[in-house]
PDB file of C-alpha atoms in Angstrom:
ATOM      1  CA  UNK A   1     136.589  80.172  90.830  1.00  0.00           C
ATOM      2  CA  UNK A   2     138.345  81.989  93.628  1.00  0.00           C
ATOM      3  CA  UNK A   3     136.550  82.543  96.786  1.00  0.00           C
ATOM      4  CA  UNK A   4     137.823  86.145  98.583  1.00  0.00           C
ATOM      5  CA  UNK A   5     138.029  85.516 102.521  1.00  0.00           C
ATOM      6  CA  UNK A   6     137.746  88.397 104.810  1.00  0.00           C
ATOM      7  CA  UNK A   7     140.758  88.751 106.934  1.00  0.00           C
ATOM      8  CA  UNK A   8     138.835  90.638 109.524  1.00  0.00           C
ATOM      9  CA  UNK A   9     136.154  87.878 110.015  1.00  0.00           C
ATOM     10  CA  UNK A  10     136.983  84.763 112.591  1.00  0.00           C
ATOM     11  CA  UNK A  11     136.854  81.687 111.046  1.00  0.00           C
ATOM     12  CA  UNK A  12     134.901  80.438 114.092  1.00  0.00           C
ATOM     13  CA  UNK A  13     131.065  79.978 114.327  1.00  0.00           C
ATOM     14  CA  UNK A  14     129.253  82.914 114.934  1.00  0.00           C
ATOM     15  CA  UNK A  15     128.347  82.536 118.319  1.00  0.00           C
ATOM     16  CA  UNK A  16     126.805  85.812 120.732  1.00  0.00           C
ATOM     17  CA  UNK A  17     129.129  86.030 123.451  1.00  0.00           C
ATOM     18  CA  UNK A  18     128.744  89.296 125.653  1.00  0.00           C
ATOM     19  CA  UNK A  19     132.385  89.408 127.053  1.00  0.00           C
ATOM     20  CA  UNK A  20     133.630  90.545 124.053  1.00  0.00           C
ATOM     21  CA  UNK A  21     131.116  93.582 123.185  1.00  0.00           C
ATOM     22  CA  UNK A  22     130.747  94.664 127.053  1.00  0.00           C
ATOM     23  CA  UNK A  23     133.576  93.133 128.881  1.00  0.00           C
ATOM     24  CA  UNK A  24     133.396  95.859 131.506  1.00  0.00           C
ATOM     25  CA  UNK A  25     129.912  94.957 132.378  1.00  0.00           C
ATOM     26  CA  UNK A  26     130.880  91.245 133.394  1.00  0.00           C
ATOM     27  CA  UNK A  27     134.140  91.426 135.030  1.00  0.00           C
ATOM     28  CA  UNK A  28     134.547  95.048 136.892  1.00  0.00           C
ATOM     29  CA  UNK A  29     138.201  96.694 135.167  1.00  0.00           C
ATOM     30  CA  UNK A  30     139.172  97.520 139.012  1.00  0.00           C
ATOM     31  CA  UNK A  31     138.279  97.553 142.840  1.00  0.00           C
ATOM     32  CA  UNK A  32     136.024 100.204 144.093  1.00  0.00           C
ATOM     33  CA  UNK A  33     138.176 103.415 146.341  1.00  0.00           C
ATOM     34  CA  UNK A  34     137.400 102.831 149.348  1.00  0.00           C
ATOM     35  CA  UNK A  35     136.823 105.987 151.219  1.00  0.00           C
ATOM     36  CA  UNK A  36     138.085 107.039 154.840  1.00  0.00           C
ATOM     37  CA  UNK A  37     136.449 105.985 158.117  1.00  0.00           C
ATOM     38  CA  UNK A  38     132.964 108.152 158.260  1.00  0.00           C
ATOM     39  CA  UNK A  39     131.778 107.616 161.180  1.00  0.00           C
ATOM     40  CA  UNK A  40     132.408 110.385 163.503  1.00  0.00           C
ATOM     41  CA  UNK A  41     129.751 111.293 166.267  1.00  0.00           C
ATOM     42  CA  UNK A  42     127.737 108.044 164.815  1.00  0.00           C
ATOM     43  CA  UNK A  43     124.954 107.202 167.779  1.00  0.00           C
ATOM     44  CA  UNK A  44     124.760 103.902 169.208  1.00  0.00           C
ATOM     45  CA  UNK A  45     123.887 100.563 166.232  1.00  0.00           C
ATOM     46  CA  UNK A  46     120.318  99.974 166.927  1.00  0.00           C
ATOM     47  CA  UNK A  47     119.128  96.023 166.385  1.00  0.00           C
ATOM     48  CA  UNK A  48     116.141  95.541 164.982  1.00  0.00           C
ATOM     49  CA  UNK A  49     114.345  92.320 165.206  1.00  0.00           C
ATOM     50  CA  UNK A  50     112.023  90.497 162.255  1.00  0.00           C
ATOM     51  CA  UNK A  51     108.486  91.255 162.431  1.00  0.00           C
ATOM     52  CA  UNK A  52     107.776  87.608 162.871  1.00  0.00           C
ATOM     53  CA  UNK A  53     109.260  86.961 165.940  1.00  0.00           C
ATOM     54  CA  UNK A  54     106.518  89.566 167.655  1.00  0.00           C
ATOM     55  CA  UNK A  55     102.973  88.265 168.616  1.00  0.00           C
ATOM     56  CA  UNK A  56     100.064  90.270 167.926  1.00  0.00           C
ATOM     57  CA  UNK A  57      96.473  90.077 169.615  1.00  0.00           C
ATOM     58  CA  UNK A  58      93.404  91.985 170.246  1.00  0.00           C
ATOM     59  CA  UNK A  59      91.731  93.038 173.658  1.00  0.00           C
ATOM     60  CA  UNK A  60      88.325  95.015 174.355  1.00  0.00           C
ATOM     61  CA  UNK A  61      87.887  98.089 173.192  1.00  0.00           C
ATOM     62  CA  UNK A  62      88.982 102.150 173.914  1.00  0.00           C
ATOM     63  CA  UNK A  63      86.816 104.423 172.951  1.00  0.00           C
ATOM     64  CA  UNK A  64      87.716 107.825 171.832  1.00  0.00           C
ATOM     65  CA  UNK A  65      87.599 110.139 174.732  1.00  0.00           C
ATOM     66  CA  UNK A  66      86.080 113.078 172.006  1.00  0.00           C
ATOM     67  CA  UNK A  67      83.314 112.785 169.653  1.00  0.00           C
ATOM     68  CA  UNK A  68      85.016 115.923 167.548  1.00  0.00           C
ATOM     69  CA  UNK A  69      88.006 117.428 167.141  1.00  0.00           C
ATOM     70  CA  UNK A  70      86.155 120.649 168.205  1.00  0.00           C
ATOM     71  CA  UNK A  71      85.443 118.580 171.499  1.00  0.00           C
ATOM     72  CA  UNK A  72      89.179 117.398 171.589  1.00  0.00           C
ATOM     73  CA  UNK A  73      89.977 121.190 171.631  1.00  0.00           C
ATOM     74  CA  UNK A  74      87.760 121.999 174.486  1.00  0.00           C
ATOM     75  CA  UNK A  75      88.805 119.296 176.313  1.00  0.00           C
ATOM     76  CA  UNK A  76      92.230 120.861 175.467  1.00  0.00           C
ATOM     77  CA  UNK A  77      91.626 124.523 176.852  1.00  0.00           C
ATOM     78  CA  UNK A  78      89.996 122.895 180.323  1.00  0.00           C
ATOM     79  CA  UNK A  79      93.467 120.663 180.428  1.00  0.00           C
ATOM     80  CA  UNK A  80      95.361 124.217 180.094  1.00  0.00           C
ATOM     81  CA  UNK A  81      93.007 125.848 182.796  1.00  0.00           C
ATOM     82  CA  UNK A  82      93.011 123.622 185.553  1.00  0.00           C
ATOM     83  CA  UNK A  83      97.095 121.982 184.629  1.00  0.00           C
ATOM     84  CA  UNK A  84      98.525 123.784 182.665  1.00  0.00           C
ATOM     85  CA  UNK A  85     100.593 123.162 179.520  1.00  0.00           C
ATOM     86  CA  UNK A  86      99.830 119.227 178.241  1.00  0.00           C
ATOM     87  CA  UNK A  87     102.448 117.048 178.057  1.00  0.00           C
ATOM     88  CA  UNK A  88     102.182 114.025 175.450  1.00  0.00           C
ATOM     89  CA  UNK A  89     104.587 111.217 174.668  1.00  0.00           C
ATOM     90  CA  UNK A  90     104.233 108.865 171.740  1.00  0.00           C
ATOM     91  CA  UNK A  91     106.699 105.961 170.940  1.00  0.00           C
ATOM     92  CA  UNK A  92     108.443 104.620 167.604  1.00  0.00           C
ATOM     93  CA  UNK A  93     108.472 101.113 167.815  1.00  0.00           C
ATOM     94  CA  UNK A  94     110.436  99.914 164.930  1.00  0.00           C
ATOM     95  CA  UNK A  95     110.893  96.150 163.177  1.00  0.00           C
ATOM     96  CA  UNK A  96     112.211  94.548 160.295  1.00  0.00           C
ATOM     97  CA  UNK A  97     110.648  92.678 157.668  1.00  0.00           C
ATOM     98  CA  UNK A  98     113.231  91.752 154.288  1.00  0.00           C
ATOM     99  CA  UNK A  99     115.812  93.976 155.853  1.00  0.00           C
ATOM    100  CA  UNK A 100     113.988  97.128 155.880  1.00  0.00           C
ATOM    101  CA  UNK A 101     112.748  99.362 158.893  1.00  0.00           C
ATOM    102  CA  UNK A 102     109.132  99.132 159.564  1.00  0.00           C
ATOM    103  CA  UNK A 103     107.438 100.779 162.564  1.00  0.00           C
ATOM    104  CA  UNK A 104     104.219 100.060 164.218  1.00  0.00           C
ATOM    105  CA  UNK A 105     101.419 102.806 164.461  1.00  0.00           C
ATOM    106  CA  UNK A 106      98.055 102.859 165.247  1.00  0.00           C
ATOM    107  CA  UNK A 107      95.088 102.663 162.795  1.00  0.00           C
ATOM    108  CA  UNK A 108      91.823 104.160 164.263  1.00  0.00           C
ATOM    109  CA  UNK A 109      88.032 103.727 162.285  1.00  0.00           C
ATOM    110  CA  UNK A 110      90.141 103.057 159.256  1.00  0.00           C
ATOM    111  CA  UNK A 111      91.029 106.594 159.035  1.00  0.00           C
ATOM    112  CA  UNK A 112      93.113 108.192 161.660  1.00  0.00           C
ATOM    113  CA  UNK A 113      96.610 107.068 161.820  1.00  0.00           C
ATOM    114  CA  UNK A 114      98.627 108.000 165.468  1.00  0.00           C
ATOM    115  CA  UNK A 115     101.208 106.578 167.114  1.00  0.00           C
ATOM    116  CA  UNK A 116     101.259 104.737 170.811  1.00  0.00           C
ATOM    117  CA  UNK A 117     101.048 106.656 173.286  1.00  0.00           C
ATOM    118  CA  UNK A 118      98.795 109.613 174.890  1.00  0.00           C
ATOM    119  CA  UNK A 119      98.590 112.661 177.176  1.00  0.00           C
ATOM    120  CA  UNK A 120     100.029 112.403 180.419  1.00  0.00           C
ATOM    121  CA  UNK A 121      98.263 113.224 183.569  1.00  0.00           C
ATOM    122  CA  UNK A 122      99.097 115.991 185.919  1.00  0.00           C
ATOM    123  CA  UNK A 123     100.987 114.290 188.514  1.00  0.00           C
ATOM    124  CA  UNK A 124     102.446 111.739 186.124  1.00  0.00           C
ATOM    125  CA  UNK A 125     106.195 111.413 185.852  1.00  0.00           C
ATOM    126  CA  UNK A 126     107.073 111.926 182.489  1.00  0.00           C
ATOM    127  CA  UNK A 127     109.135 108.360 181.843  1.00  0.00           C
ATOM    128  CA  UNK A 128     106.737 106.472 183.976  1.00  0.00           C
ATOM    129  CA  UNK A 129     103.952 107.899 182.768  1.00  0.00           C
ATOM    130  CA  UNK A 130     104.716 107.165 179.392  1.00  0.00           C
ATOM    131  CA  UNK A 131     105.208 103.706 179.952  1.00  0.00           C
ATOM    132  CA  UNK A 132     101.771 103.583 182.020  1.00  0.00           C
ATOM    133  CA  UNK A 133     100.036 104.879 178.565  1.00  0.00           C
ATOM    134  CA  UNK A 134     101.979 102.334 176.598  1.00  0.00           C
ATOM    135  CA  UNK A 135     100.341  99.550 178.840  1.00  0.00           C
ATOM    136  CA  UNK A 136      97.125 101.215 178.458  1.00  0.00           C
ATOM    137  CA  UNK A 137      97.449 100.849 174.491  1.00  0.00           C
ATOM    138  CA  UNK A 138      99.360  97.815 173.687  1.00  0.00           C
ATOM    139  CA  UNK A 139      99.626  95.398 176.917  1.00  0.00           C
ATOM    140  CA  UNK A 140      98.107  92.325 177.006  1.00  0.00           C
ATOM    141  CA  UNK A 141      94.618  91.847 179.122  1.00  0.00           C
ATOM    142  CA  UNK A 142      96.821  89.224 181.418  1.00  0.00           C
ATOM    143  CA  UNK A 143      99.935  90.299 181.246  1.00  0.00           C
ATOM    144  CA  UNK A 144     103.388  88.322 182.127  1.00  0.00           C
ATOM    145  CA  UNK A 145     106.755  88.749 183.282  1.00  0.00           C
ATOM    146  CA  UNK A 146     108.181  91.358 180.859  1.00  0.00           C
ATOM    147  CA  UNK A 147     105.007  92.321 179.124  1.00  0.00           C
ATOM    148  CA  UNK A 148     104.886  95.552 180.422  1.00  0.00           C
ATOM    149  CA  UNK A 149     108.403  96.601 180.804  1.00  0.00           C
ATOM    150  CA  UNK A 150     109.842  99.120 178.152  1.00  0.00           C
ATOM    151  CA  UNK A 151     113.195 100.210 176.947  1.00  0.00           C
ATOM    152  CA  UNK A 152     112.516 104.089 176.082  1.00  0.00           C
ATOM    153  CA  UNK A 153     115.451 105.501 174.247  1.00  0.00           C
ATOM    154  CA  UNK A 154     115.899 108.691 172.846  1.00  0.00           C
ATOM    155  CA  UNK A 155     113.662 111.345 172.240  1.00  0.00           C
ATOM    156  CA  UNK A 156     113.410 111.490 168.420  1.00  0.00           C
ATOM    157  CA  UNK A 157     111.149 115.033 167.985  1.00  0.00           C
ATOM    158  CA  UNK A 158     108.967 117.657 170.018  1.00  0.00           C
ATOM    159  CA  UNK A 159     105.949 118.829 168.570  1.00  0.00           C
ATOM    160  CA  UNK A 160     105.124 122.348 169.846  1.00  0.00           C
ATOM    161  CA  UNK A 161     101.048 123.457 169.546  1.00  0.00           C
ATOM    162  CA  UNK A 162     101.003 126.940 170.392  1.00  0.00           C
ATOM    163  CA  UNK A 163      96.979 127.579 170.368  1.00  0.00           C
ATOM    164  CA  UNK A 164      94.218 125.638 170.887  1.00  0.00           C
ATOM    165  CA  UNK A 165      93.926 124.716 167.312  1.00  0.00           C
ATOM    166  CA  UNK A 166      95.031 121.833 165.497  1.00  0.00           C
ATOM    167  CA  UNK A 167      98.114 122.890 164.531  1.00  0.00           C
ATOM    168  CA  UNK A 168     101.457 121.013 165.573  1.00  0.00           C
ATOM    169  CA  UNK A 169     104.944 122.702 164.964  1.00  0.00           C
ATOM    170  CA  UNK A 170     108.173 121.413 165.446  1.00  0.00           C
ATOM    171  CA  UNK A 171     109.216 124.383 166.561  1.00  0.00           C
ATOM    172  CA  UNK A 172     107.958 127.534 169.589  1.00  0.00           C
ATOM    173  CA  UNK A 173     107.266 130.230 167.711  1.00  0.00           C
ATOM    174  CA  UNK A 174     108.770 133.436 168.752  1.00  0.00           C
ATOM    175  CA  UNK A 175     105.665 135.356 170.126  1.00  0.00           C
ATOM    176  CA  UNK A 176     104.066 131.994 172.068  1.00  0.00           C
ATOM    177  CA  UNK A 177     105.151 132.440 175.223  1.00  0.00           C
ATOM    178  CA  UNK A 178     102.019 130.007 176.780  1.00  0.00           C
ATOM    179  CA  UNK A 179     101.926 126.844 174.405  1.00  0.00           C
ATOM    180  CA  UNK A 180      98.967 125.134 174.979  1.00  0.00           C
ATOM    181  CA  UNK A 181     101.039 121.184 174.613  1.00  0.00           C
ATOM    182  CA  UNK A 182     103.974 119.631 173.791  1.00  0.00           C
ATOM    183  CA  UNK A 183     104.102 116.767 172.305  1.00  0.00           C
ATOM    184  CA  UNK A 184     107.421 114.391 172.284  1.00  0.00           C
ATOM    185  CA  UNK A 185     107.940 111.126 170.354  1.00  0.00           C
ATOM    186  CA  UNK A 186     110.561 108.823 171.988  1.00  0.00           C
ATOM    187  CA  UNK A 187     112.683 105.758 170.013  1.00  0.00           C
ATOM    188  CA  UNK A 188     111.277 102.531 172.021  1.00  0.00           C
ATOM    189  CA  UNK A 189     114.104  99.682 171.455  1.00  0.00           C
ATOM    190  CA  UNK A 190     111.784  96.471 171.038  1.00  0.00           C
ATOM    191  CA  UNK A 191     113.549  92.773 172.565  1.00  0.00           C
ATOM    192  CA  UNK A 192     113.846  90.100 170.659  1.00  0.00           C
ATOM    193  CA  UNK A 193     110.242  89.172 171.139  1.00  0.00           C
ATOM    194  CA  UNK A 194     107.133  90.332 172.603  1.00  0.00           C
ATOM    195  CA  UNK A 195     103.476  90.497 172.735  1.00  0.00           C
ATOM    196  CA  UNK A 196     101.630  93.586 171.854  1.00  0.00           C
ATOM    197  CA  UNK A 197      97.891  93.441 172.253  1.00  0.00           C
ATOM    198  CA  UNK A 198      95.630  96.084 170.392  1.00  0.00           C
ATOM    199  CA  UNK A 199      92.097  97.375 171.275  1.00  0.00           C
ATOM    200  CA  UNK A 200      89.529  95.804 169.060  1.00  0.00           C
ATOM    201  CA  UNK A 201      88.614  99.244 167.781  1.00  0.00           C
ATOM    202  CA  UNK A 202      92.008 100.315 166.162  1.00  0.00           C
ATOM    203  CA  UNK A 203      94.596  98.268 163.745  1.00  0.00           C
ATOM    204  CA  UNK A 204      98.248  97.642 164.561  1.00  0.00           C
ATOM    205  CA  UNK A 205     100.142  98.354 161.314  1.00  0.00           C
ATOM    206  CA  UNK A 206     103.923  97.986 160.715  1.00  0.00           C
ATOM    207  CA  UNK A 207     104.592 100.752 158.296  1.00  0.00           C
ATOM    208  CA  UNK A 208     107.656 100.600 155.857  1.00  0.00           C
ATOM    209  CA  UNK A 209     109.776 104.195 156.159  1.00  0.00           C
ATOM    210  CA  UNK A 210     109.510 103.996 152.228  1.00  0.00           C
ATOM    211  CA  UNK A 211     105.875 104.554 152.253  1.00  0.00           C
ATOM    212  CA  UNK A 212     105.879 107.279 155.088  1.00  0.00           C
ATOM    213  CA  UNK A 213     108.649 108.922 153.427  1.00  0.00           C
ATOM    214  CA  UNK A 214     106.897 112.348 151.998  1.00  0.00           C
ATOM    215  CA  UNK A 215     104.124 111.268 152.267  1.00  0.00           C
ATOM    216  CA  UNK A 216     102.148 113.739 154.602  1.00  0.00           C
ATOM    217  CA  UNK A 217      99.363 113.809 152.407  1.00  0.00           C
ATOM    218  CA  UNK A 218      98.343 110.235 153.938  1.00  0.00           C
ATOM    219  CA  UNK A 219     100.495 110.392 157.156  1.00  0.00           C
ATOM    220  CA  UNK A 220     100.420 113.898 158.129  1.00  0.00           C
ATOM    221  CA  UNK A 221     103.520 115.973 158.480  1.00  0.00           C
ATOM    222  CA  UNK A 222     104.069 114.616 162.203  1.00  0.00           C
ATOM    223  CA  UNK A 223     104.586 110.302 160.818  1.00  0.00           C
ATOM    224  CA  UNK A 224     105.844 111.317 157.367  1.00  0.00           C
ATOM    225  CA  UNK A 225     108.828 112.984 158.991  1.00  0.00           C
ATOM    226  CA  UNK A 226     109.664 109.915 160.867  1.00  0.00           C
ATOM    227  CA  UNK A 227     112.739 108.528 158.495  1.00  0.00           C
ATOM    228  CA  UNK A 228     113.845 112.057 158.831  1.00  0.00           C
ATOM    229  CA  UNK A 229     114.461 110.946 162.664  1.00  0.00           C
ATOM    230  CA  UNK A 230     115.902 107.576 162.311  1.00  0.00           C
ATOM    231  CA  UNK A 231     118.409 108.742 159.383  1.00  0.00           C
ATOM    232  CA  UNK A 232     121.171 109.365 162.423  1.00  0.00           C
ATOM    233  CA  UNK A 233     121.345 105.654 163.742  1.00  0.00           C
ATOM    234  CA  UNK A 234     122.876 102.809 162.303  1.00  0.00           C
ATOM    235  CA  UNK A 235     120.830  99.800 161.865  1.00  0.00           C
ATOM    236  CA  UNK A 236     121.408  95.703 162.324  1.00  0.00           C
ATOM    237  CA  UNK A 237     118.789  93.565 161.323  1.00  0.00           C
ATOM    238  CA  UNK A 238     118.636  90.314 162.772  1.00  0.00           C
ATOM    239  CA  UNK A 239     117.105  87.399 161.282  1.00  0.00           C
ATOM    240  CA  UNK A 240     114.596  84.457 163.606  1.00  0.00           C
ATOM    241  CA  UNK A 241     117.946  82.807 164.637  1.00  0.00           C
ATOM    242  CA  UNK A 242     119.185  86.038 166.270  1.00  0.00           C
ATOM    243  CA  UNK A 243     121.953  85.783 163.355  1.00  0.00           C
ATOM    244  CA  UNK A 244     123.102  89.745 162.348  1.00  0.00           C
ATOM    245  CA  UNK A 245     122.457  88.777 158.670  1.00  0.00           C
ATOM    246  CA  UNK A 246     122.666  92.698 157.057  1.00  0.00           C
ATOM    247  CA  UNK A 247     123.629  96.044 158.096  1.00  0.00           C
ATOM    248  CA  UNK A 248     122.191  99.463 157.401  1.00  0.00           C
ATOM    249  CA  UNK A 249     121.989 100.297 154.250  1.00  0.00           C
ATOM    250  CA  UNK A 250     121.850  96.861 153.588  1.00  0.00           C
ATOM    251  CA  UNK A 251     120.290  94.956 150.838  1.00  0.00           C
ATOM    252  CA  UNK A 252     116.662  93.425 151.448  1.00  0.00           C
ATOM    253  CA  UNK A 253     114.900  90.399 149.648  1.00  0.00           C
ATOM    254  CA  UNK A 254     114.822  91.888 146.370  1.00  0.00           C
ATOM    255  CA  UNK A 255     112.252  89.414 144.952  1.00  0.00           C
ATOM    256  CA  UNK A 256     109.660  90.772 148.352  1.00  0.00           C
ATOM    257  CA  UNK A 257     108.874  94.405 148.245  1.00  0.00           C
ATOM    258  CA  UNK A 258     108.364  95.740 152.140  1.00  0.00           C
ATOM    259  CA  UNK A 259     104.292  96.220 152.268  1.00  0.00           C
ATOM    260  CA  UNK A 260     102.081  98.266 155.055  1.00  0.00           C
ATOM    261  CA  UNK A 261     101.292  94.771 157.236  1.00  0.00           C
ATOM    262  CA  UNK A 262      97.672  94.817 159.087  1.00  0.00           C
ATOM    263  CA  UNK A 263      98.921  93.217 162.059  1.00  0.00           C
ATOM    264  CA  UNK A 264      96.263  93.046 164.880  1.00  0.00           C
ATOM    265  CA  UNK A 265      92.987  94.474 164.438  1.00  0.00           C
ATOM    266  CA  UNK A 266      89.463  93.713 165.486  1.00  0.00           C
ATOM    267  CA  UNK A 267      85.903  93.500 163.940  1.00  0.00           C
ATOM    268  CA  UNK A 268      85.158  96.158 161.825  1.00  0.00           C
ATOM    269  CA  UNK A 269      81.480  97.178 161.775  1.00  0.00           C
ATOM    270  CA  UNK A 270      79.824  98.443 158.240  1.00  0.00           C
ATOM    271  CA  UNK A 271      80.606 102.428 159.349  1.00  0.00           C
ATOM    272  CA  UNK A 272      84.269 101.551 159.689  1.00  0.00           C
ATOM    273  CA  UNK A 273      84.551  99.448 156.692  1.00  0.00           C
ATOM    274  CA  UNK A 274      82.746 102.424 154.460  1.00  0.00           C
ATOM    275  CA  UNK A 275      84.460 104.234 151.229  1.00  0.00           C
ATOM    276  CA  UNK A 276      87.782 103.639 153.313  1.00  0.00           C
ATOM    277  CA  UNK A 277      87.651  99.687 152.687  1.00  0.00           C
ATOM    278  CA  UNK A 278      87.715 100.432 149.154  1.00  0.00           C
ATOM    279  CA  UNK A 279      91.374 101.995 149.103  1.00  0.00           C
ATOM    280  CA  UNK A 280      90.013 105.581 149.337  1.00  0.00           C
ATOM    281  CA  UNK A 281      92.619 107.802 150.757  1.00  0.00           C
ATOM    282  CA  UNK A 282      92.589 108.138 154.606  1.00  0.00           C
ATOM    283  CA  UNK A 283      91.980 111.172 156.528  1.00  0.00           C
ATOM    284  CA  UNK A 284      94.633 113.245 158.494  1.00  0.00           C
ATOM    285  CA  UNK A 285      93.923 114.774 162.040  1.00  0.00           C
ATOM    286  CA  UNK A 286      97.077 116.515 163.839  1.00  0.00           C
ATOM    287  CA  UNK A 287      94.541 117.202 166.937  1.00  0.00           C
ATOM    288  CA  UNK A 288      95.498 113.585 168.129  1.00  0.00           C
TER     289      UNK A 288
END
């Protein structure tokens, strides 16, 4: 009996071997282009610093200076009356955690989400009064050398409200001619290391820019815009050893996906802990 081989088929065992169905998708065929220099007019490389190399703690409580927003709105017009337009600053403190950008806010009745900062007074210069409001918010009760210096950088956005309504812009409107505040929101370059001490009434959290990314539904229009202002810098991120260990874009931890981080917060009584504790969505206020 004659047996008929195939010439076609390899005489070899039949074993799977991917490099010879996909070859391309094991060894690339060539070198990626690599494009021209594009980095004209690039700001200054900010270095951010891992979330764990920042202490957290709690001191005694801040009350809400308003009951309402209708009484935040009176308290408004008075402000206008007797001062004039308000002037508010609020800072961007950002971190790292896995590689990626995350930047501290305020968390208030486990509702309200705001940045640091506040209104100025009247006679307050606008730089040192800033800082004085930062102290007010997030120094420590006994504070060291250092603890209550801060590096402001640039200023990121200005929030316009024309009337005494609730209603932010981030731009004058053509007919207001008497805005009632402005609101600016300033880059704050954290050091290496710090402490940052919260009021036992609110919740430090270190937000990812993913998850405030449109997303004004939860953050409002003013925090969801925020990656908006850090898309012009350049970012390092620096691991616990001070090491530069990625660049912007970078590539995080890709078995750790960057999570909103309660980082300071104090106890929470049963009207703060209500339909909120149970992952209901959070209310918005732009009044703050």
């Amino acid at each position: 009996m004659t047996t008929l081989v195939d010439p076609t088929v390899s005489s070899q065992p039949n074993t799977y071997n991917p490099k010879n169905i996909f070859p391309s998708l094991i060894t690339p065929t060539r070198s990626p282009v690599v494009p021209l220099p594009f980095s004209a007019r690039q700001p200054d490389t900010i270095r951010l610093y891992p979330l764990s190399n920042y202490t957290f703690g709690t001191k005694e409580t801040q009350p809400e200076e308003d009951p309402s927003v209708l009484a935040r709105l009176q308290r408004l017009e008075k402000h206008y009356e007797q001062h004039g337009m308000r002037r508010t600053c609020e800072a961007i403190l950002v971190c790292h955690e896995h590689n990626h950008p995350h930047v501290l806010m305020l968390q208030i009745a486990n509702a309200f989400f705001k940045l640091p900062g506040d209104y100025l007074l009247p006679d307050d210069d606008e730089i040192e009064g800033f800082t004085a409001r930062l102290n007010d918010r997030l120094a420590p009760t006994n504070p060291k050398e250092g603890d209550l210096d801060w590096h402001v950088g640039d200023c990121l956005a200005q929030w316009w409200r024309p009337n005494n309504e609730t209603f932010l812009y981030p731009f004058l409107p053509a007919h207001v001619s008497r805005p009632k505040e402005l609101k600016k929101l300033y880059l704050i370059h954290l050091p290496p290391s710090k402490l940052l001490s919260v009021p036992k009434n609110m919740k430090l959290l270190a937000v990812p820019l993913f998850e405030l990314y449109d997303n004004s539904p939860r953050y409002g229009p003013q925090l969801s815009a925020i990656p908006h202002y850090l898309s012009r810098y350049r970012f390092e991120f620096v691991n616990e050893n001070g090491e530069v260990e990625a660049r912007m874009p970078g590539v995080g931890d890709s078995t750790s996906r960057p999570q909103v981080k309660v980082l300071a917060e104090g106890p929470q009584d049963d009207a703060m802990n209500g339909a909120h504790a149970n992952g209901d969505d959070v209310k918005i206020e732009d009044a703050t």
